[in-house]
Amino acid sequence: MPITQQWELRAEFARRLSHLYGKEVPAYTTLLEVSQAVNDAVLSRPGSDTERLGSIARVTAERHGAIRVGTPQEMAQVARVFAAMGMHPVGFYDLREAAASSVPVVSTAFRPTDPEELARNPFRVFTSMLVPADRRFFSADLQRRLESFLARRALFTTELLVLADRASEYRGLNSGDAEMFLTLATAAFTLSTEAVDRAWYRELEQVSSVAADIGGVTSTHINHLTPRVLDIDDLYARMERRSIDMIDTIQGPPLWAGPDLLLRQTSFRALAEPRVFRDADGSVEKGSLRVRFGEVEARGIAATVRGRKVYDRLAVETEQAVREAAAAAPVSAEARNAIAAELWNQQMPATERGLALHDLAYFTYTVNTGKQLKGHAPSRSLPDLIDQGWVRPEPIVYEDFLPKSAAGIFQSNLTSDGRKDTTQSVTAIDAAWMEGVLNRTLHDPYDLYDGIRRASLDRVATELHIRGPIEVPAPIATPPIATQGVK
């Protein structure tokens, strides 16, 4: 019997979730339509080189989803379901620290890690887990009741988990098992029609809308699905012209003079969705909740450790400059972007070559076949190879997330700020703890990007007869000096 491979399971699962979410949140279909129109317009521009960051086929099909779970056991089960589709945990994100308001979750992202698998289908799911033990958000009594509630629910059927483990073991499923797996997996993330305990949900909502969305219901669901767009500023303007209520800003780097770097995200605001509520007297009545929204993203080049330090520093400088400007007059989103862009234009090289030379972004490298040896042996230094024209850099797409941007999107769609008692001690959770929960390797995104770059440099070394590995700049503990004027 033919085997449905893991990447085919992943692609079909993404397609089914997109269809499901379009039915549940009709504005998502509008977002897809506008995204496609924007991408078509970008590709029609003279001299467009947008496919340097992925083929249009990949960009058009690309999605990331977001889900939320309540316990370590649920997180471990999610890992099994996604592993069946060749999706592995990458990165650790503590949104408790990244968010100014109450977002009591820690997160990871499940995605393909192999470049060939990413090219086939890059579907990724940002997955957040509630932290009831964190006293900044939950009292001991509320923690006890919340954990008891979560322990009584089952998000995934035994049949689904058995099929998931089988797919992981055999790297695919036969057609019958594949169809059953996809049906059960899609059903697991379908919005439940079960009545919501109004008093319990409202109690959690006072802590955090995110906590209520996770722990106030007996199931999980897609929180949002995100298409990828080639010009997020154009999309934002088009959505507003359609009278779609967008959040105030585009999260992430500004629109500046250089190439897209890392990740820019925005969304339309969470919409009121009809739900059924159950009151203490047993009566049931219709109501609504605002928890799900439509996010869109523009992906740029992956930043190195060095580049990320510069990004983080510029983010701090931008916030300081915005605060200073706001003391005189309100700062609009356009003015904020202008402030950030000016800082970026002053302190970041505005070309891919400049980013590569200063080791600020990740690239793969190929030999420049037009370069002649002429008796000169090429250097082992990567900056020298770039500067002397021995190699051509090709950008590596950023496949991951930015914690402050993720928290910013979450915050922009909360119904209230909730409560966060900063006088209480922090419950320590880190990547090692998350790896233990998942019971599998939690990949460091920098290691993955380094591996892709290193493989390309090894091929370059072979072609140019360079002895020993090509040397890349070592990571640094402090940000590099400003690179104003470097191209």
Short mmCIF file of C-alpha atoms in Angstrom, two decimals:
data_model
loop_
_atom_site.label_atom_id
_atom_site.label_comp_id
_atom_site.label_asym_id
_atom_site.label_seq_id
_atom_site.Cartn_x
_atom_site.Cartn_y
_atom_site.Cartn_z
CA MET A 1 0.00 0.00 0.00
CA PRO A 2 1.41 3.46 -0.91
CA ILE A 3 2.92 5.45 1.96
CA THR A 4 1.86 9.03 2.61
CA GLN A 5 5.12 10.68 3.57
CA GLN A 6 5.46 13.00 6.53
CA TRP A 7 5.78 16.15 4.42
CA GLU A 8 2.59 15.18 2.59
CA LEU A 9 0.81 14.77 5.93
CA ARG A 10 2.11 18.21 6.92
CA ALA A 11 0.99 19.88 3.70
CA GLU A 12 -2.47 18.33 3.82
CA PHE A 13 -2.89 19.13 7.51
CA ALA A 14 -2.03 22.78 6.80
CA ARG A 15 -4.53 22.85 3.94
CA ARG A 16 -7.29 21.36 6.09
CA LEU A 17 -6.64 23.74 8.97
CA SER A 18 -6.75 26.68 6.57
CA HIS A 19 -10.11 25.49 5.20
CA LEU A 20 -11.42 24.93 8.75
CA TYR A 21 -10.28 28.33 10.01
CA GLY A 22 -11.77 30.04 6.97
CA LYS A 23 -15.16 28.60 7.89
CA GLU A 24 -14.80 29.45 11.59
CA VAL A 25 -13.37 32.96 11.03
CA PRO A 26 -14.59 34.30 7.66
CA ALA A 27 -12.34 37.39 7.89
CA TYR A 28 -9.39 35.00 7.53
CA THR A 29 -10.56 34.29 3.97
CA THR A 30 -10.44 38.03 3.28
CA LEU A 31 -6.91 38.11 4.66
CA LEU A 32 -5.90 35.32 2.26
CA GLU A 33 -7.44 37.16 -0.68
CA VAL A 34 -5.63 40.40 0.13
CA SER A 35 -2.35 38.53 0.75
CA GLN A 36 -2.59 36.93 -2.69
CA ALA A 37 -3.33 40.29 -4.32
CA VAL A 38 -0.33 41.87 -2.60
CA ASN A 39 1.98 39.03 -3.60
CA ASP A 40 0.81 39.23 -7.21
CA ALA A 41 1.46 42.98 -7.22
CA VAL A 42 4.96 42.58 -5.79
CA LEU A 43 5.90 39.93 -8.33
CA SER A 44 4.73 42.17 -11.18
CA ARG A 45 7.08 45.00 -10.16
CA PRO A 46 9.97 45.50 -12.60
CA GLY A 47 13.19 43.89 -11.37
CA SER A 48 11.48 42.08 -8.49
CA ASP A 49 13.88 39.71 -6.71
CA THR A 50 11.49 38.69 -3.95
CA GLU A 51 11.93 34.99 -4.70
CA ARG A 52 15.41 35.21 -3.16
CA LEU A 53 13.60 34.53 0.11
CA GLY A 54 11.66 31.54 -1.18
CA SER A 55 9.81 30.58 -4.32
CA ILE A 56 6.38 32.11 -4.84
CA ALA A 57 4.95 28.58 -4.66
CA ARG A 58 6.36 28.23 -1.16
CA VAL A 59 5.31 31.73 -0.09
CA THR A 60 1.76 31.23 -1.37
CA ALA A 61 1.36 27.91 0.45
CA GLU A 62 3.13 29.05 3.60
CA ARG A 63 1.25 29.25 6.88
CA HIS A 64 2.01 29.28 10.53
CA GLY A 65 -0.56 28.37 13.12
CA ALA A 66 -0.83 29.08 16.83
CA ILE A 67 -2.35 26.90 19.51
CA ARG A 68 -2.39 26.96 23.30
CA VAL A 69 -2.32 24.11 25.83
CA GLY A 70 -2.52 23.95 29.58
CA THR A 71 -0.19 21.27 30.97
CA PRO A 72 3.18 19.61 30.38
CA GLN A 73 1.34 16.41 29.47
CA GLU A 74 -0.67 18.23 26.79
CA MET A 75 2.51 19.83 25.45
CA ALA A 76 4.19 16.42 25.23
CA GLN A 77 1.19 15.04 23.34
CA VAL A 78 1.23 17.97 20.93
CA ALA A 79 4.89 17.16 20.25
CA ARG A 80 3.92 13.60 19.28
CA VAL A 81 1.19 14.81 16.91
CA PHE A 82 3.48 17.28 15.16
CA ALA A 83 6.41 14.83 15.04
CA ALA A 84 4.19 12.61 12.89
CA MET A 85 4.33 15.36 10.25
CA GLY A 86 8.07 15.96 10.49
CA MET A 87 7.68 19.03 12.72
CA HIS A 88 10.18 19.39 15.57
CA PRO A 89 10.37 21.84 18.50
CA VAL A 90 12.66 24.80 17.78
CA GLY A 91 13.38 27.65 20.18
CA PHE A 92 12.10 28.64 23.60
CA TYR A 93 10.01 31.78 24.11
CA ASP A 94 9.05 33.12 27.54
CA LEU A 95 6.14 35.44 26.85
CA ARG A 96 5.72 36.07 30.57
CA GLU A 97 8.83 38.25 30.37
CA ALA A 98 8.29 39.62 26.86
CA ALA A 99 4.80 40.97 27.54
CA ALA A 100 4.04 44.12 29.51
CA SER A 101 0.55 42.83 30.35
CA SER A 102 -0.54 39.44 31.63
CA VAL A 103 0.50 36.66 29.22
CA PRO A 104 1.32 33.72 31.55
CA VAL A 105 2.69 31.27 28.97
CA VAL A 106 5.94 29.79 27.69
CA SER A 107 6.19 28.65 24.09
CA THR A 108 8.06 26.76 21.41
CA ALA A 109 7.50 26.36 17.68
CA PHE A 110 7.12 23.06 15.85
CA ARG A 111 8.47 23.11 12.32
CA PRO A 112 10.60 21.19 9.80
CA THR A 113 14.33 21.59 10.42
CA ASP A 114 15.82 20.17 7.22
CA PRO A 115 16.16 22.64 4.31
CA GLU A 116 14.64 20.18 1.85
CA GLU A 117 11.67 19.62 4.15
CA LEU A 118 11.21 23.37 4.55
CA ALA A 119 11.21 23.75 0.77
CA ARG A 120 8.52 21.07 0.44
CA ASN A 121 6.25 22.66 3.01
CA PRO A 122 7.38 25.01 5.83
CA PHE A 123 4.23 24.77 7.99
CA ARG A 124 5.00 25.71 11.58
CA VAL A 125 2.88 25.96 14.72
CA PHE A 126 3.69 28.35 17.57
CA THR A 127 2.57 26.45 20.67
CA SER A 128 2.11 28.07 24.07
CA MET A 129 1.66 26.41 27.47
CA LEU A 130 0.07 27.91 30.56
CA VAL A 131 2.16 28.26 33.75
CA PRO A 132 -0.33 27.97 36.65
CA ALA A 133 2.50 27.77 39.21
CA ASP A 134 3.63 31.34 38.52
CA ARG A 135 2.54 33.35 41.56
CA ARG A 136 2.69 36.63 39.64
CA PHE A 137 -0.52 35.51 37.95
CA PHE A 138 -2.13 32.69 39.94
CA SER A 139 -2.75 32.28 43.66
CA ALA A 140 -2.13 28.86 45.23
CA ASP A 141 -5.89 28.26 45.38
CA LEU A 142 -6.48 29.23 41.75
CA GLN A 143 -3.51 27.11 40.68
CA ARG A 144 -4.98 24.08 42.45
CA ARG A 145 -8.42 24.52 40.87
CA LEU A 146 -6.99 25.27 37.43
CA GLU A 147 -4.70 22.24 37.43
CA SER A 148 -7.61 20.07 38.57
CA PHE A 149 -9.76 21.37 35.71
CA LEU A 150 -7.01 20.77 33.14
CA ALA A 151 -6.31 17.27 34.46
CA ARG A 152 -9.90 16.23 33.74
CA ARG A 153 -9.81 17.06 30.03
CA ALA A 154 -8.30 15.15 27.10
CA LEU A 155 -7.33 17.16 24.03
CA PHE A 156 -6.25 14.23 21.86
CA THR A 157 -7.74 10.79 21.41
CA THR A 158 -5.73 7.65 22.04
CA GLU A 159 -6.21 6.64 18.40
CA LEU A 160 -4.70 9.90 17.19
CA LEU A 161 -1.63 9.51 19.42
CA VAL A 162 -1.11 5.89 18.34
CA LEU A 163 -1.25 6.90 14.68
CA ALA A 164 1.10 9.82 15.37
CA ASP A 165 3.69 7.54 16.94
CA ARG A 166 3.35 5.13 14.01
CA ALA A 167 3.92 7.91 11.50
CA SER A 168 7.03 9.02 13.40
CA GLU A 169 8.42 5.49 13.53
CA TYR A 170 7.82 4.68 9.85
CA ARG A 171 8.16 8.27 8.51
CA GLY A 172 4.69 8.12 7.06
CA LEU A 173 1.41 6.21 7.04
CA ASN A 174 -0.52 4.07 4.63
CA SER A 175 -3.38 5.87 2.90
CA GLY A 176 -6.10 4.62 5.25
CA ASP A 177 -4.18 5.49 8.40
CA ALA A 178 -3.13 8.82 6.90
CA GLU A 179 -6.75 9.82 6.29
CA MET A 180 -7.76 8.82 9.82
CA PHE A 181 -4.79 10.67 11.32
CA LEU A 182 -5.59 13.86 9.39
CA THR A 183 -9.27 13.66 10.27
CA LEU A 184 -8.58 13.20 13.98
CA ALA A 185 -5.83 15.84 14.07
CA THR A 186 -8.01 18.44 12.37
CA ALA A 187 -10.90 17.63 14.68
CA ALA A 188 -8.66 18.13 17.72
CA PHE A 189 -8.17 21.80 16.76
CA THR A 190 -11.77 22.54 15.80
CA LEU A 191 -13.53 25.15 17.93
CA SER A 192 -15.79 23.34 20.39
CA THR A 193 -19.53 24.03 20.56
CA GLU A 194 -19.67 22.88 24.20
CA ALA A 195 -21.10 25.39 26.66
CA VAL A 196 -18.50 27.45 28.54
CA ASP A 197 -18.77 27.78 32.32
CA ARG A 198 -19.30 31.54 32.50
CA ALA A 199 -18.16 32.10 36.12
CA TRP A 200 -15.02 29.98 35.71
CA TYR A 201 -14.07 31.62 32.43
CA ARG A 202 -14.57 35.13 33.85
CA GLU A 203 -12.48 34.32 36.92
CA LEU A 204 -9.56 33.27 34.71
CA GLU A 205 -10.15 36.24 32.42
CA GLN A 206 -9.48 38.57 35.34
CA VAL A 207 -5.97 37.10 35.43
CA SER A 208 -5.47 36.98 31.67
CA SER A 209 -7.55 36.58 28.54
CA VAL A 210 -4.93 34.07 27.41
CA ALA A 211 -5.35 32.05 30.63
CA ALA A 212 -9.12 31.97 30.09
CA ASP A 213 -8.74 30.89 26.47
CA ILE A 214 -6.57 27.97 27.60
CA GLY A 215 -7.95 26.94 30.97
CA GLY A 216 -11.54 28.13 30.75
CA VAL A 217 -12.62 25.57 28.14
CA THR A 218 -12.43 21.79 27.79
CA SER A 219 -10.66 21.70 24.41
CA THR A 220 -8.06 23.54 22.36
CA HIS A 221 -8.45 25.28 19.00
CA ILE A 222 -6.58 27.26 16.38
CA ASN A 223 -5.89 30.67 17.87
CA HIS A 224 -4.81 32.06 14.52
CA LEU A 225 -3.46 31.03 11.13
CA THR A 226 -0.95 33.27 9.41
CA PRO A 227 -0.27 33.61 5.69
CA ARG A 228 3.03 35.01 4.44
CA VAL A 229 3.02 38.20 2.42
CA LEU A 230 5.76 39.88 0.38
CA ASP A 231 4.82 43.48 1.30
CA ILE A 232 3.23 43.74 4.71
CA ASP A 233 2.95 47.53 4.59
CA ASP A 234 0.86 47.32 1.41
CA LEU A 235 -1.29 44.61 2.97
CA TYR A 236 -1.89 46.71 6.10
CA ALA A 237 -3.06 49.63 3.96
CA ARG A 238 -5.31 47.44 1.81
CA MET A 239 -6.95 45.83 4.84
CA GLU A 240 -7.69 49.25 6.33
CA ARG A 241 -9.24 50.37 3.04
CA ARG A 242 -11.58 47.40 3.38
CA SER A 243 -12.56 48.71 6.83
CA ILE A 244 -10.91 45.77 8.59
CA ASP A 245 -9.96 46.77 12.13
CA MET A 246 -6.18 46.26 12.30
CA ILE A 247 -3.96 46.46 15.38
CA ASP A 248 -2.04 49.71 15.72
CA THR A 249 1.39 48.66 14.50
CA ILE A 250 3.45 46.23 12.48
CA GLN A 251 5.55 44.30 14.98
CA GLY A 252 9.26 43.66 14.42
CA PRO A 253 11.84 45.56 12.37
CA PRO A 254 10.81 48.80 10.64
CA LEU A 255 10.42 49.42 6.94
CA TRP A 256 13.94 50.71 6.21
CA ALA A 257 16.42 51.15 3.36
CA GLY A 258 17.90 47.65 3.63
CA PRO A 259 16.65 44.12 2.95
CA ASP A 260 13.95 42.45 5.03
CA LEU A 261 15.45 41.01 8.21
CA LEU A 262 13.93 38.58 10.71
CA LEU A 263 10.14 38.86 10.91
CA ARG A 264 7.45 41.54 10.63
CA GLN A 265 3.91 40.73 11.80
CA THR A 266 0.54 42.37 12.18
CA SER A 267 -3.08 41.26 12.51
CA PHE A 268 -6.69 42.27 12.38
CA ARG A 269 -8.20 42.53 15.83
CA ALA A 270 -9.89 39.62 17.52
CA LEU A 271 -13.50 39.35 16.43
CA ALA A 272 -16.52 38.57 18.58
CA GLU A 273 -17.41 34.93 17.95
CA PRO A 274 -20.68 33.38 19.12
CA ARG A 275 -20.33 30.95 22.02
CA VAL A 276 -22.74 29.29 24.42
CA PHE A 277 -22.39 29.94 28.16
CA ARG A 278 -23.62 27.92 31.13
CA ASP A 279 -24.48 29.75 34.35
CA ALA A 280 -24.36 28.51 37.94
CA ASP A 281 -28.06 27.66 37.93
CA GLY A 282 -27.57 25.36 34.93
CA SER A 283 -29.20 27.70 32.44
CA VAL A 284 -27.58 28.16 29.03
CA GLU A 285 -27.56 31.28 26.89
CA LYS A 286 -25.79 32.64 23.84
CA GLY A 287 -22.92 35.12 24.10
CA SER A 288 -19.60 35.86 22.46
CA LEU A 289 -15.85 35.80 23.07
CA ARG A 290 -12.99 37.72 21.48
CA VAL A 291 -9.95 35.44 21.46
CA ARG A 292 -9.08 34.68 17.82
CA PHE A 293 -7.60 37.00 15.25
CA GLY A 294 -6.06 37.07 11.79
CA GLU A 295 -2.30 37.46 11.70
CA VAL A 296 -0.08 38.00 8.66
CA GLU A 297 3.70 37.95 8.40
CA ALA A 298 6.59 38.99 6.16
CA ARG A 299 9.71 36.88 6.59
CA GLY A 300 13.20 38.21 6.04
CA ILE A 301 16.76 36.99 6.39
CA ALA A 302 17.75 35.09 9.54
CA ALA A 303 19.94 37.16 11.83
CA THR A 304 23.10 35.73 13.38
CA VAL A 305 23.79 35.98 17.11
CA ARG A 306 25.70 39.16 16.31
CA GLY A 307 22.84 40.51 14.18
CA ARG A 308 20.26 39.68 16.83
CA LYS A 309 22.22 41.66 19.42
CA VAL A 310 22.15 44.67 17.10
CA TYR A 311 18.39 44.17 16.54
CA ASP A 312 17.73 44.01 20.28
CA ARG A 313 19.85 47.12 20.90
CA LEU A 314 18.07 49.07 18.17
CA ALA A 315 14.71 48.02 19.63
CA VAL A 316 15.73 49.53 23.00
CA GLU A 317 16.99 52.70 21.32
CA THR A 318 13.74 52.98 19.36
CA GLU A 319 11.63 52.71 22.53
CA GLN A 320 13.72 55.39 24.20
CA ALA A 321 13.45 57.72 21.20
CA VAL A 322 9.68 57.15 20.98
CA ARG A 323 9.26 57.96 24.69
CA GLU A 324 11.21 61.18 24.23
CA ALA A 325 9.13 62.16 21.20
CA ALA A 326 5.87 61.27 22.99
CA ALA A 327 6.71 63.76 25.76
CA ALA A 328 6.04 66.54 23.26
CA ALA A 329 3.20 65.04 21.19
CA PRO A 330 1.49 61.70 20.51
CA VAL A 331 3.55 59.39 18.29
CA SER A 332 1.67 57.73 15.43
CA ALA A 333 2.55 54.32 14.02
CA GLU A 334 4.02 56.06 10.96
CA ALA A 335 6.17 58.33 13.13
CA ARG A 336 7.32 55.36 15.20
CA ASN A 337 8.43 53.51 12.06
CA ALA A 338 10.26 56.63 10.87
CA ILE A 339 12.14 56.87 14.17
CA ALA A 340 13.11 53.20 14.02
CA ALA A 341 14.03 53.37 10.33
CA GLU A 342 16.36 56.30 10.92
CA LEU A 343 18.21 54.36 13.61
CA TRP A 344 18.43 51.29 11.39
CA ASN A 345 19.63 53.27 8.39
CA GLN A 346 22.36 54.84 10.54
CA GLN A 347 23.57 51.65 12.21
CA MET A 348 22.94 48.71 9.88
CA PRO A 349 24.50 47.99 6.47
CA ALA A 350 21.77 48.39 3.88
CA THR A 351 22.77 45.57 1.53
CA GLU A 352 22.90 41.79 1.75
CA ARG A 353 26.63 41.99 1.06
CA GLY A 354 27.10 44.34 4.00
CA LEU A 355 25.09 42.11 6.31
CA ALA A 356 27.17 39.13 5.22
CA LEU A 357 30.51 40.95 5.57
CA HIS A 358 29.69 42.00 9.14
CA ASP A 359 28.24 38.59 10.02
CA LEU A 360 24.87 40.12 10.88
CA ALA A 361 22.71 37.69 8.89
CA TYR A 362 22.85 34.09 7.69
CA PHE A 363 23.54 33.17 4.09
CA THR A 364 24.48 30.11 2.12
CA TYR A 365 27.43 30.54 -0.21
CA THR A 366 28.27 29.37 -3.72
CA VAL A 367 31.49 29.81 -5.68
CA ASN A 368 31.58 32.74 -8.09
CA THR A 369 32.44 30.86 -11.27
CA GLY A 370 33.52 34.11 -12.97
CA LYS A 371 36.36 34.61 -10.49
CA GLN A 372 39.71 33.32 -11.72
CA LEU A 373 42.44 32.03 -9.43
CA LYS A 374 45.27 33.78 -11.37
CA GLY A 375 47.80 32.12 -9.15
CA HIS A 376 46.31 33.49 -5.92
CA ALA A 377 44.98 31.04 -3.38
CA PRO A 378 41.71 32.19 -1.78
CA SER A 379 41.67 32.94 1.93
CA ARG A 380 40.07 30.75 4.59
CA SER A 381 38.36 33.85 6.02
CA LEU A 382 34.72 34.20 5.05
CA PRO A 383 34.80 38.04 5.08
CA ASP A 384 37.83 37.91 2.76
CA LEU A 385 36.10 35.47 0.42
CA ILE A 386 33.08 37.80 0.25
CA ASP A 387 35.12 40.99 -0.08
CA GLN A 388 37.36 39.54 -2.80
CA GLY A 389 34.43 38.17 -4.77
CA TRP A 390 35.18 34.46 -4.43
CA VAL A 391 31.67 33.60 -3.21
CA ARG A 392 28.10 34.75 -3.70
CA PRO A 393 25.82 34.94 -0.64
CA GLU A 394 22.22 33.72 -0.85
CA PRO A 395 19.93 34.64 2.07
CA ILE A 396 18.61 32.05 4.52
CA VAL A 397 14.96 32.70 5.42
CA TYR A 398 14.17 33.32 9.08
CA GLU A 399 11.93 30.40 10.04
CA ASP A 400 11.29 31.28 13.68
CA PHE A 401 9.71 33.94 15.88
CA LEU A 402 10.48 37.05 17.94
CA PRO A 403 9.19 36.88 21.53
CA LYS A 404 8.41 40.59 21.87
CA SER A 405 6.54 40.55 18.55
CA ALA A 406 4.56 37.47 19.56
CA ALA A 407 3.74 39.07 22.91
CA GLY A 408 2.84 42.31 21.14
CA ILE A 409 0.38 40.52 18.86
CA PHE A 410 -1.13 38.71 21.86
CA GLN A 411 -1.39 41.95 23.87
CA SER A 412 -3.04 43.83 21.01
CA ASN A 413 -5.83 41.27 20.97
CA LEU A 414 -6.49 40.96 24.71
CA THR A 415 -9.86 42.07 26.04
CA SER A 416 -8.07 43.43 29.14
CA ASP A 417 -4.55 43.73 30.54
CA GLY A 418 -5.36 41.23 33.30
CA ARG A 419 -3.27 41.28 36.43
CA LYS A 420 0.40 40.62 37.13
CA ASP A 421 1.82 40.96 40.65
CA THR A 422 5.48 41.80 40.01
CA THR A 423 6.27 41.60 43.74
CA GLN A 424 5.90 37.82 43.60
CA SER A 425 8.80 35.51 42.74
CA VAL A 426 9.18 34.19 39.19
CA THR A 427 8.65 30.49 38.47
CA ALA A 428 11.88 29.58 36.68
CA ILE A 429 11.29 27.84 33.35
CA ASP A 430 13.89 27.62 30.62
CA ALA A 431 14.74 25.73 27.43
CA ALA A 432 16.17 22.77 29.37
CA TRP A 433 12.94 22.46 31.33
CA MET A 434 10.90 22.60 28.12
CA GLU A 435 13.08 19.93 26.52
CA GLY A 436 12.35 17.65 29.47
CA VAL A 437 8.61 18.23 29.08
CA LEU A 438 8.77 17.45 25.37
CA ASN A 439 10.94 14.36 25.91
CA ARG A 440 12.83 15.14 22.72
CA THR A 441 15.51 17.51 21.48
CA LEU A 442 14.58 21.19 21.61
CA HIS A 443 16.57 22.64 18.72
CA ASP A 444 18.46 25.90 19.02
CA PRO A 445 17.55 27.96 15.92
CA TYR A 446 21.06 29.42 15.70
CA ASP A 447 22.52 25.92 15.55
CA LEU A 448 20.19 25.10 12.66
CA TYR A 449 21.09 28.22 10.67
CA ASP A 450 24.79 27.70 11.44
CA GLY A 451 24.53 24.14 10.16
CA ILE A 452 22.98 25.25 6.87
CA ARG A 453 25.65 27.92 6.39
CA ARG A 454 28.46 25.55 7.37
CA ALA A 455 27.34 22.89 4.88
CA SER A 456 27.48 25.44 2.06
CA LEU A 457 30.93 26.67 3.17
CA ASP A 458 32.24 23.09 3.22
CA ARG A 459 31.17 22.75 -0.41
CA VAL A 460 32.88 26.05 -1.24
CA ALA A 461 36.09 24.87 0.45
CA THR A 462 36.07 21.70 -1.63
CA GLU A 463 35.50 23.56 -4.91
CA LEU A 464 38.18 26.18 -4.19
CA HIS A 465 40.65 23.62 -2.78
CA ILE A 466 40.82 25.44 0.55
CA ARG A 467 42.52 23.39 3.24
CA GLY A 468 40.64 23.28 6.48
CA PRO A 469 37.25 24.81 7.31
CA ILE A 470 36.39 28.32 6.18
CA GLU A 471 36.51 30.63 9.18
CA VAL A 472 33.47 32.66 10.17
CA PRO A 473 33.60 35.44 12.80
CA ALA A 474 33.19 34.14 16.33
CA PRO A 475 30.03 35.19 18.20
CA ILE A 476 30.55 38.29 20.30
CA ALA A 477 29.40 39.19 23.80
CA THR A 478 28.65 42.84 22.98
CA PRO A 479 27.00 44.51 19.99
CA PRO A 480 29.29 45.51 17.12
CA ILE A 481 30.02 49.16 16.54
CA ALA A 482 27.74 51.08 14.24
CA THR A 483 28.23 50.27 10.56
CA GLN A 484 26.95 53.55 9.18
CA GLY A 485 27.95 53.99 5.55
CA VAL A 486 28.89 50.34 5.04
CA LYS A 487 27.21 48.90 1.96
#
